[in-house]
CSV table of C-alpha atoms in Angstrom, one decimal:
chain,number,residue,atom,x,y,z
C,263,MET,CA,106.7,100.5,125.0
C,264,ASN,CA,105.4,97.0,127.2
C,265,GLY,CA,104.7,96.0,124.0
C,266,ARG,CA,103.4,96.0,119.9
C,267,LYS,CA,100.6,94.7,118.1
C,268,GLN,CA,101.1,94.4,115.1
C,269,VAL,CA,97.7,95.3,112.9
C,270,ASP,CA,96.7,96.4,109.3
C,271,ILE,CA,97.8,99.0,106.9
C,272,ALA,CA,94.7,99.4,105.6
C,273,GLN,CA,93.0,99.5,109.6
C,274,ALA,CA,95.8,102.2,110.7
C,275,ALA,CA,95.1,103.9,107.6
C,276,LYS,CA,91.7,105.9,108.9
C,277,SER,CA,94.0,107.6,111.9
C,278,ILE,CA,97.0,108.1,110.1
C,279,LEU,CA,95.4,109.7,107.6
C,280,GLU,CA,92.6,112.0,110.3
C,281,GLN,CA,97.0,112.6,111.9
C,282,ILE,CA,98.9,113.5,109.1
C,283,PRO,CA,97.4,116.6,108.4
C,284,LYS,CA,98.1,117.0,112.6
C,285,GLY,CA,101.3,115.8,112.5
C,286,ALA,CA,103.3,112.7,113.1
C,287,PHE,CA,107.3,112.0,113.3
C,288,LEU,CA,109.7,110.9,110.7
C,289,THR,CA,113.0,109.2,112.1
C,290,VAL,CA,115.3,109.0,110.5
C,291,LYS,CA,119.9,107.4,111.4
C,292,ASP,CA,122.6,107.6,109.3
C,293,GLY,CA,125.8,105.8,111.4
C,294,SER,CA,125.7,107.9,114.9
C,295,ARG,CA,123.2,110.5,113.0
C,296,VAL,CA,119.5,110.0,114.1
C,297,ASN,CA,117.3,112.2,113.4
C,298,THR,CA,113.1,113.3,113.5
C,299,MET,CA,111.0,115.8,112.2
C,300,THR,CA,107.6,116.8,112.3
C,301,ILE,CA,105.9,115.6,108.7
C,302,GLY,CA,101.8,116.4,108.1
C,303,TRP,CA,101.7,115.5,104.2
C,304,GLY,CA,103.0,111.9,103.5
C,305,THR,CA,100.8,108.7,101.3
C,306,ILE,CA,99.6,105.0,101.6
C,307,GLY,CA,99.2,102.6,99.7
C,308,ARG,CA,100.5,99.9,97.5
C,309,MET,CA,102.8,99.5,94.6
C,310,TRP,CA,104.7,97.6,92.6
C,311,ASN,CA,102.8,94.9,94.4
C,312,LYS,CA,104.2,95.7,98.2
C,313,PRO,CA,102.5,97.8,101.1
C,314,VAL,CA,104.2,101.4,100.7
C,315,PHE,CA,104.6,104.1,102.7
C,316,MET,CA,105.3,107.7,100.5
C,317,VAL,CA,107.3,110.7,102.5
C,318,MET,CA,108.6,114.4,101.3
C,319,VAL,CA,111.6,115.8,102.8
C,320,ARG,CA,112.7,119.2,102.2
C,321,TYR,CA,116.4,119.7,100.8
C,322,SER,CA,116.8,121.8,103.1
C,323,ARG,CA,116.3,119.8,106.2
C,324,PHE,CA,118.6,117.5,108.0
C,325,THR,CA,117.1,115.6,108.1
C,326,TYR,CA,117.6,115.0,103.9
C,327,GLU,CA,121.0,114.7,104.9
C,328,ILE,CA,120.5,111.6,107.0
C,329,ILE,CA,118.1,109.3,104.9
C,330,GLU,CA,120.5,110.3,101.4
C,331,LYS,CA,122.7,107.8,103.6
C,332,SER,CA,120.2,105.2,104.1
C,333,SER,CA,117.7,103.2,103.6
C,334,ALA,CA,115.3,103.3,105.7
C,335,PHE,CA,113.0,105.4,108.2
C,336,THR,CA,109.9,105.1,110.4
C,337,VAL,CA,107.1,107.2,111.0
C,338,SER,CA,105.5,107.7,114.8
C,339,VAL,CA,102.1,108.2,114.4
C,340,PRO,CA,100.4,110.2,117.8
C,341,LEU,CA,96.8,110.9,118.6
C,342,ASN,CA,94.6,112.9,120.9
C,343,GLY,CA,96.4,115.6,121.2
C,344,LYS,CA,99.8,113.3,122.5
C,345,PHE,CA,102.6,115.8,121.6
C,346,LYS,CA,101.5,118.8,119.9
C,347,GLU,CA,104.5,121.0,121.8
C,348,ALA,CA,107.2,118.4,120.7
C,349,LEU,CA,105.4,118.3,117.5
C,350,ALA,CA,105.4,121.8,116.9
C,351,VAL,CA,109.5,121.8,118.3
C,352,CYS,CA,109.7,118.8,115.6
C,353,GLY,CA,108.5,120.8,112.9
C,354,SER,CA,110.5,124.6,113.3
C,355,LYS,CA,114.3,123.8,114.7
C,356,SER,CA,116.4,121.7,113.3
C,357,GLY,CA,118.6,119.2,114.3
C,358,ARG,CA,121.5,120.7,113.1
C,359,ASP,CA,121.4,123.5,116.0
C,360,VAL,CA,119.7,120.9,118.8
C,361,ASP,CA,119.8,117.6,119.8
C,362,LYS,CA,115.5,117.2,119.3
C,363,PHE,CA,114.9,114.3,122.0
C,364,LYS,CA,116.6,116.0,124.8
C,365,GLU,CA,115.1,119.5,123.9
C,366,CYS,CA,110.8,117.8,123.5
C,367,GLY,CA,112.1,114.7,125.5
C,368,LEU,CA,111.4,112.3,123.5
C,369,LYS,CA,112.6,109.1,124.0
C,370,ALA,CA,113.9,107.2,120.3
C,371,VAL,CA,113.4,103.5,121.4
C,372,PRO,CA,115.0,100.7,118.3
C,373,GLY,CA,112.8,100.1,114.9
C,374,GLU,CA,111.6,96.5,114.7
C,375,LYS,CA,112.5,95.5,110.8
C,376,VAL,CA,114.6,98.4,109.9
C,377,ASP,CA,117.7,99.7,111.6
C,378,VAL,CA,116.2,103.6,112.2
C,379,PRO,CA,114.5,104.5,116.4
C,380,VAL,CA,110.9,105.5,116.8
C,381,ILE,CA,109.7,108.0,119.1
C,382,GLU,CA,108.5,106.0,122.2
C,383,GLY,CA,104.9,106.7,123.1
C,384,CYS,CA,103.5,107.7,119.7
C,385,ASP,CA,100.3,105.2,118.9
C,386,ILE,CA,101.0,103.5,115.0
C,387,HIS,CA,104.5,102.7,113.8
C,388,VAL,CA,105.4,102.4,111.0
C,389,GLU,CA,108.6,100.8,109.5
C,390,CYS,CA,109.7,101.2,105.9
C,391,ARG,CA,112.5,100.6,103.7
C,392,ILE,CA,113.2,102.7,100.9
C,393,LEU,CA,112.2,101.1,97.6
C,394,TYR,CA,112.1,104.3,95.4
C,395,LYS,CA,113.2,107.9,95.9
C,396,GLU,CA,112.8,111.0,93.1
C,397,PRO,CA,112.6,114.7,93.6
C,398,LEU,CA,110.3,116.9,91.9
C,399,ALA,CA,110.5,118.0,88.9
C,400,PRO,CA,109.7,121.7,89.4
C,401,GLU,CA,108.7,122.7,85.8
C,402,LYS,CA,106.5,120.1,86.0
C,403,LEU,CA,104.5,121.5,89.2
C,404,PRO,CA,100.8,124.5,89.4
C,405,LYS,CA,101.4,127.1,89.1
C,406,ASP,CA,99.5,127.7,92.5
C,407,ILE,CA,101.1,124.7,94.0
C,408,ILE,CA,104.5,126.3,93.5
C,409,ASP,CA,103.4,129.8,95.0
C,410,ALA,CA,101.6,127.9,98.0
C,411,CYS,CA,104.4,125.3,98.5
C,412,TYR,CA,108.2,126.0,97.1
C,413,LYS,CA,109.0,130.2,96.5
C,414,ASP,CA,111.3,129.4,98.0
C,415,GLY,CA,112.6,127.0,95.9
C,416,ASP,CA,112.8,124.2,98.2
C,417,PHE,CA,111.0,121.1,97.0
C,418,HIS,CA,110.7,118.1,98.2
C,419,VAL,CA,111.8,115.1,97.0
C,420,LEU,CA,110.2,111.7,97.9
C,421,TYR,CA,110.5,109.1,99.0
C,422,PHE,CA,108.7,105.5,99.0
C,423,GLY,CA,109.3,102.7,101.6
C,424,GLU,CA,107.8,99.6,101.0
C,425,ILE,CA,106.1,99.2,104.8
C,426,LEU,CA,107.4,96.5,106.5
C,427,GLY,CA,105.8,96.4,109.6
C,428,VAL,CA,103.5,98.6,111.5
C,429,TYR,CA,102.4,98.4,115.2
C,430,GLU,CA,100.6,99.5,117.4
C,431,GLU,CA,102.5,100.9,121.5
C,432,VAL,CA,100.1,98.4,123.8
L,258,MET,CA,73.4,105.3,91.0
L,259,ASN,CA,69.8,107.2,93.4
L,260,GLY,CA,72.6,109.0,95.3
L,261,ARG,CA,75.8,109.8,96.1
L,262,LYS,CA,76.7,110.3,99.4
L,263,GLN,CA,79.9,112.3,100.5
L,264,VAL,CA,82.2,110.5,102.7
L,265,ASP,CA,86.1,111.8,104.4
L,266,ILE,CA,88.8,110.4,102.1
L,267,ALA,CA,90.5,108.6,105.6
L,268,GLN,CA,87.1,107.2,106.4
L,269,ALA,CA,87.2,105.2,103.5
L,270,ALA,CA,90.4,104.8,103.3
L,271,LYS,CA,90.2,101.3,105.2
L,272,SER,CA,87.1,100.0,102.8
L,273,ILE,CA,89.9,101.6,99.7
L,274,LEU,CA,93.4,100.8,100.4
L,275,GLU,CA,91.8,97.0,101.5
L,276,GLN,CA,90.2,96.3,98.0
L,277,ILE,CA,93.4,97.6,96.0
L,278,PRO,CA,95.1,94.2,96.0
L,279,LYS,CA,91.7,93.5,94.2
L,280,GLY,CA,90.9,95.8,91.5
L,281,ALA,CA,89.3,98.8,91.0
L,282,PHE,CA,88.5,100.8,88.3
L,283,LEU,CA,90.6,103.7,87.0
L,284,THR,CA,88.2,105.7,84.1
L,285,VAL,CA,89.4,108.7,82.1
L,286,LYS,CA,88.1,110.7,79.3
L,287,ASP,CA,89.4,112.7,76.2
L,288,GLY,CA,86.5,114.3,74.1
L,289,SER,CA,84.3,110.8,73.3
L,290,ARG,CA,87.1,108.3,74.2
L,291,VAL,CA,86.1,106.7,77.5
L,292,ASN,CA,88.5,103.8,79.1
L,293,THR,CA,88.0,102.4,82.3
L,294,MET,CA,91.7,99.4,83.2
L,295,THR,CA,91.3,97.8,86.8
L,296,ILE,CA,94.0,99.1,88.3
L,297,GLY,CA,95.2,96.4,91.9
L,298,TRP,CA,97.6,99.6,93.5
L,299,GLY,CA,97.5,102.9,94.4
L,300,THR,CA,98.5,105.5,97.3
L,301,ILE,CA,96.2,107.7,99.0
L,302,GLY,CA,97.3,110.6,101.2
L,303,ARG,CA,97.6,114.6,101.9
L,304,MET,CA,100.3,116.1,99.8
L,305,TRP,CA,101.2,119.7,99.3
L,306,ASN,CA,97.4,120.1,102.1
L,307,LYS,CA,95.6,118.7,99.8
L,308,PRO,CA,94.2,115.2,100.2
L,309,VAL,CA,96.1,112.9,96.5
L,310,PHE,CA,95.4,109.6,95.4
L,311,MET,CA,98.1,109.0,93.8
L,312,VAL,CA,96.9,106.1,90.6
L,313,MET,CA,100.5,104.0,87.7
L,314,VAL,CA,99.5,103.8,84.1
L,315,ARG,CA,102.6,100.9,82.4
L,316,TYR,CA,102.6,103.3,78.8
L,317,SER,CA,101.9,100.6,76.9
L,318,ARG,CA,98.3,100.8,78.2
L,319,PHE,CA,95.1,102.9,76.2
L,320,THR,CA,94.3,104.5,79.5
L,321,TYR,CA,98.2,106.2,78.8
L,322,GLU,CA,96.7,107.3,76.0
L,323,ILE,CA,94.1,108.9,77.0
L,324,ILE,CA,94.9,110.0,81.1
L,325,GLU,CA,97.9,112.1,78.3
L,326,LYS,CA,95.3,114.0,77.1
L,327,SER,CA,93.3,115.1,80.0
L,328,SER,CA,93.1,116.4,83.7
L,329,ALA,CA,91.3,114.5,85.7
L,330,PHE,CA,90.5,111.0,86.2
L,331,THR,CA,88.0,108.5,88.6
L,332,VAL,CA,88.9,105.7,90.7
L,333,SER,CA,85.3,102.9,91.4
L,334,VAL,CA,85.9,101.2,94.3
L,335,PRO,CA,83.7,98.2,94.9
L,336,LEU,CA,83.3,96.2,97.7
L,337,ASN,CA,82.0,92.7,98.7
L,338,GLY,CA,83.4,90.7,95.3
L,339,LYS,CA,81.1,92.1,93.4
L,340,PHE,CA,81.8,92.7,89.3
L,341,LYS,CA,85.0,90.3,90.3
L,342,GLU,CA,84.8,89.3,86.5
L,343,ALA,CA,85.0,92.7,85.5
L,344,LEU,CA,87.6,93.5,86.6
L,345,ALA,CA,89.2,90.6,85.6
L,346,VAL,CA,88.3,91.9,82.0
L,347,CYS,CA,89.2,95.6,82.3
L,348,GLY,CA,93.1,94.4,83.4
L,349,SER,CA,93.5,91.7,80.7
L,350,LYS,CA,91.7,93.5,77.1
L,351,SER,CA,92.6,96.6,76.2
L,352,GLY,CA,90.5,99.5,75.3
L,353,ARG,CA,91.9,99.6,71.5
L,354,ASP,CA,90.1,96.6,70.7
L,355,VAL,CA,86.8,96.5,73.0
L,356,ASP,CA,84.3,98.6,74.1
L,357,LYS,CA,84.6,97.6,78.2
L,358,PHE,CA,81.2,99.1,78.5
L,359,LYS,CA,79.4,97.1,76.9
L,360,GLU,CA,81.4,93.9,77.3
L,361,CYS,CA,81.4,93.9,81.0
L,362,GLY,CA,77.6,95.6,81.0
L,363,LEU,CA,79.5,98.7,82.9
L,364,LYS,CA,77.6,101.9,82.8
L,365,ALA,CA,79.4,104.8,83.0
L,366,VAL,CA,77.7,107.6,85.1
L,367,PRO,CA,79.0,111.5,85.3
L,368,GLY,CA,81.6,112.8,87.9
L,369,GLU,CA,80.0,115.6,90.1
L,370,LYS,CA,83.3,117.3,89.5
L,371,VAL,CA,85.5,115.8,86.8
L,372,ASP,CA,84.8,116.0,83.6
L,373,VAL,CA,85.3,111.8,84.0
L,374,PRO,CA,82.4,109.6,84.4
L,375,VAL,CA,82.5,106.6,87.5
L,376,ILE,CA,81.7,103.5,87.4
L,377,GLU,CA,77.8,103.0,88.7
L,378,GLY,CA,76.8,100.4,91.0
L,379,CYS,CA,80.9,100.8,92.2
L,380,ASP,CA,80.8,101.2,96.1
L,381,ILE,CA,82.8,104.2,97.0
L,382,HIS,CA,83.8,107.1,94.3
L,383,VAL,CA,86.5,108.9,94.4
L,384,GLU,CA,87.1,111.8,91.1
L,385,CYS,CA,90.6,113.5,91.5
L,386,ARG,CA,91.7,116.5,88.8
L,387,ILE,CA,95.9,115.9,87.9
L,388,LEU,CA,98.1,118.4,90.2
L,389,TYR,CA,100.9,116.3,89.3
L,390,LYS,CA,102.7,113.6,86.4
L,391,GLU,CA,106.0,111.7,86.5
L,392,PRO,CA,107.8,108.6,84.7
L,393,LEU,CA,109.3,106.2,87.1
L,394,ALA,CA,112.7,106.7,86.2
L,395,PRO,CA,114.0,102.7,84.8
L,396,GLU,CA,117.5,102.9,86.7
L,397,LYS,CA,116.7,104.0,90.5
L,398,LEU,CA,114.3,102.0,90.7
L,399,PRO,CA,115.7,98.3,92.7
L,400,LYS,CA,116.9,94.9,91.0
L,401,ASP,CA,114.3,93.3,92.8
L,402,ILE,CA,110.7,94.9,91.5
L,403,ILE,CA,112.7,94.9,87.8
L,404,ASP,CA,112.3,91.8,88.2
L,405,ALA,CA,109.0,91.1,89.9
L,406,CYS,CA,107.3,93.4,87.5
L,407,TYR,CA,109.2,95.7,84.4
L,408,LYS,CA,110.8,92.8,83.0
L,409,ASP,CA,109.3,93.9,79.7
L,410,GLY,CA,110.0,97.8,79.9
L,411,ASP,CA,107.5,98.8,80.4
L,412,PHE,CA,107.0,101.2,82.7
L,413,HIS,CA,104.5,103.5,84.6
L,414,VAL,CA,104.1,106.9,85.0
L,415,LEU,CA,102.3,108.3,88.8
L,416,TYR,CA,100.2,110.5,87.9
L,417,PHE,CA,99.3,112.5,91.6
L,418,GLY,CA,95.3,113.0,91.7
L,419,GLU,CA,93.9,115.6,94.1
L,420,ILE,CA,90.8,114.4,95.4
L,421,LEU,CA,88.5,116.7,95.5
L,422,GLY,CA,84.8,113.9,95.7
L,423,VAL,CA,84.9,110.8,98.1
L,424,TYR,CA,81.0,109.5,98.2
L,425,GLU,CA,79.3,106.3,99.3
L,426,GLU,CA,76.0,105.5,96.6
L,427,VAL,CA,73.2,105.3,98.6
């Protein structure tokens, strides 16, 4: 990464929201354990007078183990079809079994505002500190969502992160 | 309203996220009871493979009474300083005490996808059906947020709405 150009979250929102269904990297760190996983869901906005990015992590994930011990996360968003294979691998393999960074040739570079790295080469990076987290309440979810997303009972925990920085790689 | 031009939520996100801190109208309906209130917070994104808009309503609000009996809401977003006074009134007065539509000269026109009106003259309208709702868990909020937003104990309930339609007025 040569440099980081700070951008406004509203400005970046279009690109991020367009890319999210195709995948972005959610990166977490606890001590020496670093992992990244592909996310296809997430929301951006404003809560408690702060810019907020919400991500969702299933209990079964290695990322869950790590983020539960952390107070921050980053989201790195590749645009224009970049990192397509890495997104596929990081969405299907577990960091418990493989070193995804080695396997996919990903380079983790230090975050600016949080002690969690970002994925070099992505177009937009968002750095967040966790303000609030809450597991989904299965009994409150509609049946169509249970059927479509949670047949295996592996529910998500929602993590609401205050956006401390948003920047493009330059 | 002459016409409605469907737009993509990612396209609309920049304008919506820029306006949200300045205010937008959250409108709800239960039978013959219709109310609108000013919101300054909210998030946009993707959850459960669906486009989602999340809004927050405090227990004390008349809107809370109504939305709890409903399955939908709309968000109407005025841009470029429009409706500044109406946003101030609808953020400070309660629909229990005044008819905000009459008081502010607001015209409610039927939604397209949900049985909740939108506020005519706003630039962007978002229509949502509620997928999931969950009260904030006060004991999980950080102290700085409690101090800044909840000293009176009047917490928010989060409403996650599937975005069924986004359009601009034309």
